[in-house]
PDB file of C-alpha atoms in Angstrom:
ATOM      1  CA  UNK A  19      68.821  96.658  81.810  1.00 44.00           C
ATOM      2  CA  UNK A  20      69.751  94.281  84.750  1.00 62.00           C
ATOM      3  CA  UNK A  21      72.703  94.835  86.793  1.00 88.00           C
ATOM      4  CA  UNK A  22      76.143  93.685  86.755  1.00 96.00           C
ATOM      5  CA  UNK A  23      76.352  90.221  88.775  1.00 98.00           C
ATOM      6  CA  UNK A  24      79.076  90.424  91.178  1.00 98.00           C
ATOM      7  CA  UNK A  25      80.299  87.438  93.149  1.00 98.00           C
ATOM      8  CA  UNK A  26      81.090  88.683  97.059  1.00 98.00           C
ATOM      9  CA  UNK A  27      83.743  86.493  98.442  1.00 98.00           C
ATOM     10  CA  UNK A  28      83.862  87.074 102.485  1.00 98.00           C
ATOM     11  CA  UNK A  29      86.770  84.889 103.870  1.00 97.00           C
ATOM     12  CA  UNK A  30      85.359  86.075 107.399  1.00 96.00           C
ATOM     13  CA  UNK A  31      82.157  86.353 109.324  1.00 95.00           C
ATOM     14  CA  UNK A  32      84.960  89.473 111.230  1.00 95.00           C
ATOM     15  CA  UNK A  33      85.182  91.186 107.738  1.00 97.00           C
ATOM     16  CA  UNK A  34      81.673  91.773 106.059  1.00 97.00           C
ATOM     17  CA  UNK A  35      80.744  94.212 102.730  1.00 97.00           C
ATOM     18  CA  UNK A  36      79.616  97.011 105.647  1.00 97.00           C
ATOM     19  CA  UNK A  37      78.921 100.195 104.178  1.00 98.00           C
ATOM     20  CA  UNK A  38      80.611  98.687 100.804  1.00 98.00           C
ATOM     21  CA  UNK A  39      77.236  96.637 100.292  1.00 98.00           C
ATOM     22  CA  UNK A  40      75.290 100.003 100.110  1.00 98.00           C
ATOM     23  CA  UNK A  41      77.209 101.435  97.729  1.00 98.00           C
ATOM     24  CA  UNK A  42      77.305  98.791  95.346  1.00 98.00           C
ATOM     25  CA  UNK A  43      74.156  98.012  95.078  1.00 98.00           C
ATOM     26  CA  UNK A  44      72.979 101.858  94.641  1.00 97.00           C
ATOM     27  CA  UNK A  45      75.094 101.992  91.991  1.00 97.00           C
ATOM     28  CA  UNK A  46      73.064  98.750  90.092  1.00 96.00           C
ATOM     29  CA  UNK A  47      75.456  95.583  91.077  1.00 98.00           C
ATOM     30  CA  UNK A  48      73.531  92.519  92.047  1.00 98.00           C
ATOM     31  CA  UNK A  49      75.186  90.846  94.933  1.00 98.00           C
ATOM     32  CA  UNK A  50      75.965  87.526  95.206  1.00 98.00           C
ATOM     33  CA  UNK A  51      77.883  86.303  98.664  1.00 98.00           C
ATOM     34  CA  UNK A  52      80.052  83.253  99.110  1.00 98.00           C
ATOM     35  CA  UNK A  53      81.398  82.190 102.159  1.00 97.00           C
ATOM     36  CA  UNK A  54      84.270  79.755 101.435  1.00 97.00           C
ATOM     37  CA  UNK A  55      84.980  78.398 104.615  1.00 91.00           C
ATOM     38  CA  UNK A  56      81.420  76.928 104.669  1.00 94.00           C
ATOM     39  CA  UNK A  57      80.619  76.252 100.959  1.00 94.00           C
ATOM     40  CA  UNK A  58      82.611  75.495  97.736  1.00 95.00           C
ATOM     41  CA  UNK A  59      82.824  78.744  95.207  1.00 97.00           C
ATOM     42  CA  UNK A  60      80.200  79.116  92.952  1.00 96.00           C
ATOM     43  CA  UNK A  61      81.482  78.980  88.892  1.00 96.00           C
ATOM     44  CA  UNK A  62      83.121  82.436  88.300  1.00 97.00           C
ATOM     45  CA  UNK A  63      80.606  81.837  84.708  1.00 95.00           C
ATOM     46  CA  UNK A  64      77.820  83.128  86.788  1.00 94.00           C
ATOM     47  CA  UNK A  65      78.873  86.213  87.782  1.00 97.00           C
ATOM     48  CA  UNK A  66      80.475  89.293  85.717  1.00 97.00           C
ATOM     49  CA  UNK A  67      82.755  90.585  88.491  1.00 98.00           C
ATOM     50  CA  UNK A  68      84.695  89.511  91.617  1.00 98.00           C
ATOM     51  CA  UNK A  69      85.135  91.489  95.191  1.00 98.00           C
ATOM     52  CA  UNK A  70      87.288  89.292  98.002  1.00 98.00           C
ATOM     53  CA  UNK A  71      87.262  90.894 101.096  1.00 98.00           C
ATOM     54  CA  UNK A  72      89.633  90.522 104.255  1.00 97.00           C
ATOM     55  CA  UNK A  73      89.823  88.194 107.070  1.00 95.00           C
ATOM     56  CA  UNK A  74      92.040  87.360 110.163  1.00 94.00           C
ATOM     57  CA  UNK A  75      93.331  84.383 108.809  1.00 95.00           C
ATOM     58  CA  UNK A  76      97.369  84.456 106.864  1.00 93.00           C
ATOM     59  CA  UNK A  77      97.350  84.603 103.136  1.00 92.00           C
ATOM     60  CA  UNK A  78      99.734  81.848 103.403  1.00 87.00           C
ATOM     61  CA  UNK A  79      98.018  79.201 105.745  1.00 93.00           C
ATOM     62  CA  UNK A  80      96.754  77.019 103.474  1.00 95.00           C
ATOM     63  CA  UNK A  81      97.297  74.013 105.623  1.00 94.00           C
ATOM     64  CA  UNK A  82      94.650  75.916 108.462  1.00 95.00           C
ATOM     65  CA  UNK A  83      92.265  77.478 105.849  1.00 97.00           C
ATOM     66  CA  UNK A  84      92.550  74.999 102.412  1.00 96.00           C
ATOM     67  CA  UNK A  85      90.142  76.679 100.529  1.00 97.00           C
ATOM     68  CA  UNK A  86      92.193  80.180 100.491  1.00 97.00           C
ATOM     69  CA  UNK A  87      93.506  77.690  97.289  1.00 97.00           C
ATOM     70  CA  UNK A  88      90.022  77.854  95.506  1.00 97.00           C
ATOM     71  CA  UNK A  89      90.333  81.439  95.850  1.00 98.00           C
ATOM     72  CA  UNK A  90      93.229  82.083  94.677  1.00 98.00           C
ATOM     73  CA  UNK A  91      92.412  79.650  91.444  1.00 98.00           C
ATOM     74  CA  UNK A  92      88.804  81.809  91.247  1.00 98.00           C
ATOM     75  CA  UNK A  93      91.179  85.115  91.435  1.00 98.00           C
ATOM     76  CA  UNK A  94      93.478  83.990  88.851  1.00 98.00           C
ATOM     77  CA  UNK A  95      90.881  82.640  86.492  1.00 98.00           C
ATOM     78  CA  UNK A  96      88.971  85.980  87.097  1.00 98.00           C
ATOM     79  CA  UNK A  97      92.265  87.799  85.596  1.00 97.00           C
ATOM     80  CA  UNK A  98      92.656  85.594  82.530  1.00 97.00           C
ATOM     81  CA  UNK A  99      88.837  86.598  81.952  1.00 97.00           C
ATOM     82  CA  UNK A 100      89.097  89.981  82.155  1.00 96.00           C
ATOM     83  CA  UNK A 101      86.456  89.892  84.798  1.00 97.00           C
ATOM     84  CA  UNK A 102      86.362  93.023  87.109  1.00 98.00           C
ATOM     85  CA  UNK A 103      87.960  92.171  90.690  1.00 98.00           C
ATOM     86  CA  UNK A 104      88.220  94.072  93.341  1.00 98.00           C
ATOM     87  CA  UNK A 105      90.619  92.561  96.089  1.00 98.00           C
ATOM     88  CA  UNK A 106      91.019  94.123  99.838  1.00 98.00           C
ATOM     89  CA  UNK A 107      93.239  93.353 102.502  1.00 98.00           C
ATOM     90  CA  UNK A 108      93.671  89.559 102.226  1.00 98.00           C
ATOM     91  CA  UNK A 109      91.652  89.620  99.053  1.00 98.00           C
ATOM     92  CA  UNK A 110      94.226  91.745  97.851  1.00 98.00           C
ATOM     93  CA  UNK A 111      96.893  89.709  98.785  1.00 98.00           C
ATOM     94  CA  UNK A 112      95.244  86.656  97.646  1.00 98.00           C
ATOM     95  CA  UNK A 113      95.308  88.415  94.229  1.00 98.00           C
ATOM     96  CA  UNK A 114      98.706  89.406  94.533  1.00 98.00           C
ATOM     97  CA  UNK A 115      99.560  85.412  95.181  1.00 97.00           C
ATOM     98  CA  UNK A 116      97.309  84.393  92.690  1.00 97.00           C
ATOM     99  CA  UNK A 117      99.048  86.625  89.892  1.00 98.00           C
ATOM    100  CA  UNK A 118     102.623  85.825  90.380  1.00 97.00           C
ATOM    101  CA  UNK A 119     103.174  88.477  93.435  1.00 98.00           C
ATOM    102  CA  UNK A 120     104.716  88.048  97.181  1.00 97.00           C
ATOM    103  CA  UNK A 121     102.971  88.300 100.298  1.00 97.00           C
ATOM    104  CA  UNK A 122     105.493  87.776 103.696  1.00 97.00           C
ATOM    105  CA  UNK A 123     104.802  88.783 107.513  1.00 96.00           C
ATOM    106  CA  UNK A 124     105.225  92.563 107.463  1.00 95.00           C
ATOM    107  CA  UNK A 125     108.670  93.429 108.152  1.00 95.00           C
ATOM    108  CA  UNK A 126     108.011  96.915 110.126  1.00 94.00           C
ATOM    109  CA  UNK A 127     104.763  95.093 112.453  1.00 94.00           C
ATOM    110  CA  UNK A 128     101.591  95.519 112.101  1.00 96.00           C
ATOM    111  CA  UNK A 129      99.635  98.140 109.900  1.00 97.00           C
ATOM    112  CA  UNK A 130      96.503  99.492 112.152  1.00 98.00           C
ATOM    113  CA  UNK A 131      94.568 102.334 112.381  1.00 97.00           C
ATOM    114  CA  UNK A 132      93.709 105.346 109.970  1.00 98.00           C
ATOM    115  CA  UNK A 133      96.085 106.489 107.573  1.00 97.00           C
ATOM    116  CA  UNK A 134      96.782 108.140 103.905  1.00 97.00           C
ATOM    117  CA  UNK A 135      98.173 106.680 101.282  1.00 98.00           C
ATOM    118  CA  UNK A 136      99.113 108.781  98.080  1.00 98.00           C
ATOM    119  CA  UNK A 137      98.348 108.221  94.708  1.00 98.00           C
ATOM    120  CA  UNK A 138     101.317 107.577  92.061  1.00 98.00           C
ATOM    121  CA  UNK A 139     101.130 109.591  88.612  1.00 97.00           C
ATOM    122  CA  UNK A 140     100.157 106.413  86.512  1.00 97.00           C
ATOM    123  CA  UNK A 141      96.917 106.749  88.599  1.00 98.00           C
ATOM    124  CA  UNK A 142      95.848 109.483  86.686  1.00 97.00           C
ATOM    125  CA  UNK A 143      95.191 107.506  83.748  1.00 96.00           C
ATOM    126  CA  UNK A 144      93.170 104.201  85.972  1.00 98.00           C
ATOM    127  CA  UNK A 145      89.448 104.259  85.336  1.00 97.00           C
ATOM    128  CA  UNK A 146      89.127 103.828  89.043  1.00 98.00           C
ATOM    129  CA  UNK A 147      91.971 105.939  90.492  1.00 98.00           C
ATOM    130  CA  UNK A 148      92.030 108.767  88.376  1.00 97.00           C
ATOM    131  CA  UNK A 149      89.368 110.684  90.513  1.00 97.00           C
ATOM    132  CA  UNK A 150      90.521 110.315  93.862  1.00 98.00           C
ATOM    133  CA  UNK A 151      92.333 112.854  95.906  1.00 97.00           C
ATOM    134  CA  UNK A 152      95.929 112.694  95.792  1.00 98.00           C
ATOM    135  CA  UNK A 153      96.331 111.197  99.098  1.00 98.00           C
ATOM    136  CA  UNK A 154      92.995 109.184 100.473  1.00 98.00           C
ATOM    137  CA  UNK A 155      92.241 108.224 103.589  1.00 97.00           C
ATOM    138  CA  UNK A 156      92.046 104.761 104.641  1.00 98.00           C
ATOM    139  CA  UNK A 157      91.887 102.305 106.846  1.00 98.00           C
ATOM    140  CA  UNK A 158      94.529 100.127 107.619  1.00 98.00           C
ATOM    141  CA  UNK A 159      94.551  96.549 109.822  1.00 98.00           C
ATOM    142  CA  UNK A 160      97.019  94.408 108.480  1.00 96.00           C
ATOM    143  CA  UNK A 161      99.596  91.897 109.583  1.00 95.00           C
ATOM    144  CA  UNK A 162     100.762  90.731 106.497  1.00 96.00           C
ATOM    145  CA  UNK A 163     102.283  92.561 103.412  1.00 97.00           C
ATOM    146  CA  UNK A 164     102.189  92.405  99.442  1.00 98.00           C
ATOM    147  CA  UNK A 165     106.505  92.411  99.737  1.00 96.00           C
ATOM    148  CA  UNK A 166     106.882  91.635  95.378  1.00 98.00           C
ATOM    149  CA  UNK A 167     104.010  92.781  93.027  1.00 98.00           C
ATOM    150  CA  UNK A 168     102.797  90.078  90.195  1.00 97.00           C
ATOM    151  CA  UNK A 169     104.451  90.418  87.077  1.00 95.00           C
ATOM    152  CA  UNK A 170     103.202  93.961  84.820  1.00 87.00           C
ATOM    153  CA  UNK A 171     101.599  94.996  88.216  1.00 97.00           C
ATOM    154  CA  UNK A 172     100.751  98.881  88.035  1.00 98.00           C
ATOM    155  CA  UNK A 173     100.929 100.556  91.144  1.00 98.00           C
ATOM    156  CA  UNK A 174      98.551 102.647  91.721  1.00 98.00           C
ATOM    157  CA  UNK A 175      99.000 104.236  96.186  1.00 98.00           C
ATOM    158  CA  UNK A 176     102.025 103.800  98.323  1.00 98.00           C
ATOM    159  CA  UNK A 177     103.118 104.619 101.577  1.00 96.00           C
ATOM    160  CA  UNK A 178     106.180 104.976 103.035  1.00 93.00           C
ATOM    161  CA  UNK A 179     106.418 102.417 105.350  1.00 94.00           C
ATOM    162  CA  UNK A 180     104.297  99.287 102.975  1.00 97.00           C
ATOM    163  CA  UNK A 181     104.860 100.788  99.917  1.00 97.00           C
ATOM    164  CA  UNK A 182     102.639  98.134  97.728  1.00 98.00           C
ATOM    165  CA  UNK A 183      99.239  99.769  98.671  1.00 98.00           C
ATOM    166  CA  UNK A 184      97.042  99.451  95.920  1.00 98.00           C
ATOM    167  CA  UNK A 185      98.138  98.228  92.128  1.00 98.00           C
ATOM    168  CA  UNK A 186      96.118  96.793  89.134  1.00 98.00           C
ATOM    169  CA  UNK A 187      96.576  93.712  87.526  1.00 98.00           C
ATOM    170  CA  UNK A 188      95.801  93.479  83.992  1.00 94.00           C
ATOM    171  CA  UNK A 189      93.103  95.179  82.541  1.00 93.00           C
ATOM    172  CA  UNK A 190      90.617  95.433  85.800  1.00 97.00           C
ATOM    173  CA  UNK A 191      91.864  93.954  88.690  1.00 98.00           C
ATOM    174  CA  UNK A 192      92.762  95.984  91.381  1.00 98.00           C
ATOM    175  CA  UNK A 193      93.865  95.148  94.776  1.00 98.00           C
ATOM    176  CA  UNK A 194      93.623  97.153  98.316  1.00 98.00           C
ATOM    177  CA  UNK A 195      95.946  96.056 100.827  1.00 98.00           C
ATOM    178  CA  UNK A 196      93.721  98.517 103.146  1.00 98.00           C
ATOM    179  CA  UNK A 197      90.396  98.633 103.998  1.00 98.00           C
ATOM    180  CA  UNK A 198      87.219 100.573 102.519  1.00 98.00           C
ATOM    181  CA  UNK A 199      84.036  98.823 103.417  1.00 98.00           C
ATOM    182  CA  UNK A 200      84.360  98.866 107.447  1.00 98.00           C
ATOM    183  CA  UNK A 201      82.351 101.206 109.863  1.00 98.00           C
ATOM    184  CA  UNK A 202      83.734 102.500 113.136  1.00 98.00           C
ATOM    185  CA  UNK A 203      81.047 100.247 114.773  1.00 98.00           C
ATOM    186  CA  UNK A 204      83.371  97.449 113.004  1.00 98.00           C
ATOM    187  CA  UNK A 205      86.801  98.605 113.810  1.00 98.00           C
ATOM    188  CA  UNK A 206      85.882  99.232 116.994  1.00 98.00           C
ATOM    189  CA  UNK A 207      84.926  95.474 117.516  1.00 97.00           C
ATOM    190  CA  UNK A 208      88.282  94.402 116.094  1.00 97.00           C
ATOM    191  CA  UNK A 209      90.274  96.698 118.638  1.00 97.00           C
ATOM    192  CA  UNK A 210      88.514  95.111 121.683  1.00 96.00           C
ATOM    193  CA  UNK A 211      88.777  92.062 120.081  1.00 94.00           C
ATOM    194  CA  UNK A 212      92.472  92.192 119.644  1.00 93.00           C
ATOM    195  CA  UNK A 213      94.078  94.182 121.991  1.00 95.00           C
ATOM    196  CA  UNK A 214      97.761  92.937 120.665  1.00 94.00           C
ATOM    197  CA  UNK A 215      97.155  94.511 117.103  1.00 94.00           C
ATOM    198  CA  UNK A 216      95.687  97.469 118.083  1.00 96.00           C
ATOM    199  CA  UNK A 217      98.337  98.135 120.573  1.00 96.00           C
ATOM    200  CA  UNK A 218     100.072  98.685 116.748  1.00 96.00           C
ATOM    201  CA  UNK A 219      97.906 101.771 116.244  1.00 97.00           C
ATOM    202  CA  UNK A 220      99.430 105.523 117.025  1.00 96.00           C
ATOM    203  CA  UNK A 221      97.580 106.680 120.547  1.00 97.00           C
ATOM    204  CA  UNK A 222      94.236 107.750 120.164  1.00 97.00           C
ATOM    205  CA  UNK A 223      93.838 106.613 116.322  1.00 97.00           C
ATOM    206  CA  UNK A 224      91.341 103.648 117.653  1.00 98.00           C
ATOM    207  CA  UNK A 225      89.093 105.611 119.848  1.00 98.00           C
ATOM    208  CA  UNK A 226      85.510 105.966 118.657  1.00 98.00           C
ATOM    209  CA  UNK A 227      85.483 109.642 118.207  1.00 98.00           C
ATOM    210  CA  UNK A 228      88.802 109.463 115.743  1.00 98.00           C
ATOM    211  CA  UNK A 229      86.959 106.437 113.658  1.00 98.00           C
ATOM    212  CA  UNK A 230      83.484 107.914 113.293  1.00 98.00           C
ATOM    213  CA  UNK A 231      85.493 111.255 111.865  1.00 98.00           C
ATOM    214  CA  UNK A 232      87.596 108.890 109.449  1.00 98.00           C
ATOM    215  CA  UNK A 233      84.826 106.755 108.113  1.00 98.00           C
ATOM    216  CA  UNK A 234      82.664 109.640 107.732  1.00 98.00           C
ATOM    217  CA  UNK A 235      85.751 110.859 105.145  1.00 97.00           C
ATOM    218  CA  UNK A 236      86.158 107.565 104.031  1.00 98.00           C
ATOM    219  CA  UNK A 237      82.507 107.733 102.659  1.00 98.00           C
ATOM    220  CA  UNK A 238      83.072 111.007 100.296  1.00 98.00           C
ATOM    221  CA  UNK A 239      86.294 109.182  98.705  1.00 98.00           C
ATOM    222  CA  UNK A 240      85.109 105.436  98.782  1.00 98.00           C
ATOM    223  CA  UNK A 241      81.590 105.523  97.452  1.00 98.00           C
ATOM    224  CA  UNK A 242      82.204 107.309  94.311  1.00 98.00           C
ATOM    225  CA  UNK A 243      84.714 104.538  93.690  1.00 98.00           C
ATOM    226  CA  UNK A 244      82.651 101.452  94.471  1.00 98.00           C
ATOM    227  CA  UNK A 245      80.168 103.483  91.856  1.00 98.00           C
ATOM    228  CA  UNK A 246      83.235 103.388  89.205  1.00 98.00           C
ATOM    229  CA  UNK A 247      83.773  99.862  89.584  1.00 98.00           C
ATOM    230  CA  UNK A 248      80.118  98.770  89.450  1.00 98.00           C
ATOM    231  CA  UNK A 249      80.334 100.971  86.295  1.00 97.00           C
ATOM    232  CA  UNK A 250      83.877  99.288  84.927  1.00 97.00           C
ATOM    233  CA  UNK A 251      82.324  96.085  85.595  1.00 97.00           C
ATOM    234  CA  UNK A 252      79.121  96.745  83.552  1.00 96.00           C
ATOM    235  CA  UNK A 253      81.516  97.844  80.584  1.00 95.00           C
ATOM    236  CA  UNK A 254      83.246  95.072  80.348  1.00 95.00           C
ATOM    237  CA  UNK A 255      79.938  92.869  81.223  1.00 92.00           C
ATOM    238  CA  UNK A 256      78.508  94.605  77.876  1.00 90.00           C
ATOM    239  CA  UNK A 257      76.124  96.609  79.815  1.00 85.00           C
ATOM    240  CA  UNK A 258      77.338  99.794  79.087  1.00 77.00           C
ATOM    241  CA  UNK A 259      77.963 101.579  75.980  1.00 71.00           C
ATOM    242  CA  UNK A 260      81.898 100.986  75.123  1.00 65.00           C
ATOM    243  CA  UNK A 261      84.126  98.184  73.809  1.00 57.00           C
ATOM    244  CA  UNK A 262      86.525  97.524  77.126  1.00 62.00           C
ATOM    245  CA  UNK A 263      89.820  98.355  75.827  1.00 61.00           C
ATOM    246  CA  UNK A 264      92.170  95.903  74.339  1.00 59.00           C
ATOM    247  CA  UNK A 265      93.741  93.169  76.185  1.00 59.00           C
ATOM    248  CA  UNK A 266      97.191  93.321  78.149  1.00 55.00           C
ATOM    249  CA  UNK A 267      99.604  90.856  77.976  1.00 48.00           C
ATOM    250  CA  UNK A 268      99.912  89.104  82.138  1.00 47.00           C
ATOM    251  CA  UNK A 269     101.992  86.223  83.217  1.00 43.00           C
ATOM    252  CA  UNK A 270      99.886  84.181  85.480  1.00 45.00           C
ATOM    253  CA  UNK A 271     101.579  82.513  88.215  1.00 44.00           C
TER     254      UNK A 271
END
């Protein structure tokens, strides 16, 4: 059986798969990247599944970045199909745009450094939440926020301060306003880089030490559920033994 064909969109050379590429390809996917801000989007009728990662360009800067429209249509179009997506950071606040949901400047700063975020009880039903500890750790590096989910949104993690951290839309699109697929090699290049956000981070949350700890606990949560969706996408690719369950009703915006 060949693997599930999943189309990589990396709005960033800053924001590669990382450790994220490992684990989806041990668990069968076939990856395919596209880089939008050199090429156009490949037909979503190639792939079975979507994962848009993050960047250090606005959500809403289409004027700067114009293909963050493509994305959004590729997104949407990737909801109607009940195509697996998997949206973080920006990705998941292009979702969230794409679907009918609000993304503003985040009203309490930025978002950066490690954190937790707990799981609501509807989680314990998700195909991709259902296993993860009640409150995972994460990494956060955000500007922006998802302020208004899309329309029959499920939330899935919250926080207290950015309380929209991870929903579903329809069947099998979920959304990540944090990260899972950076190293502390990465992060660690993004502090030095930007001295301004990181100055957002609680003292001592960016030093190397404190990242190589968190990633390393990242891994145990994270991997098993980049296995899940490779597996939820091969379902509902016909790969896998299983009908994919029947269709929910979503407003597109």
């Amino acid at each position: 059986m060949s693997g599930v064909r999943v189309l990589v969109v990396q709005p960033s050379d800053l924001d590669p798969l990382g450790p994220l590429e490992e684990w989806l390809r041990g668990a069968g996917a076939e990856l395919v990247l596209a880089q939008p801000g050199r090429e156009p989007l490949p037909p979503l009728a190639n792939h079975q599944a979507v994962v848009c990662l993050g960047g250090e360009m606005s959500v809403m800067d289409d004027e700067g970045h114009p293909w963050l429209v493509e994305v959004r249509r590729l997104l949407a179009e990737a909801v109607s199909a009940r195509k697996p997506v998997l949206g973080i950071c920006l990705g998941a606040q292009l979702l969230a745009l794409a679907t009918g949901g609000q993304v503003r400047p985040a009203a309490h700063g930025p978002e950066v450094g490690p954190s937790l975020v707990a799981k609501r009880d509807v989680a314990a039903d998700d195909p991709l939440f259902a296993d993860l500890p009640f409150t995972p750790d994460v990494l956060q590096f955000h500007g922006d926020e998802i302020h208004v989910l899309p329309p029959s949104a499920v939330l899935l993690a919250s926080s207290p301060r950015y309380p929209n951290q991870a929903f579903r839309v329809g069947d099998c699109a979920y959304a990540l306003q944090f990260h899972i697929e950076t190293s502390a090699e990465l992060v660690a290049r993004w502090r030095d880089a930007q001295p301004a956000a990181a100055a957002a981070a609680r003292p001592g949350d960016l030093d190397d030490e404190r990242l190589t700890v968190v990633h390393e606990d990242m891994a145990e949560v994270w991997k098993p559920f980049a296995e899940r969706f490779v597996r939820l996408a091969s379902r509902y690719a016909g790969l896998l033994p299983g009908d994919p369950p029947p269709p929910r009703s979503l407003p597109l915006a």
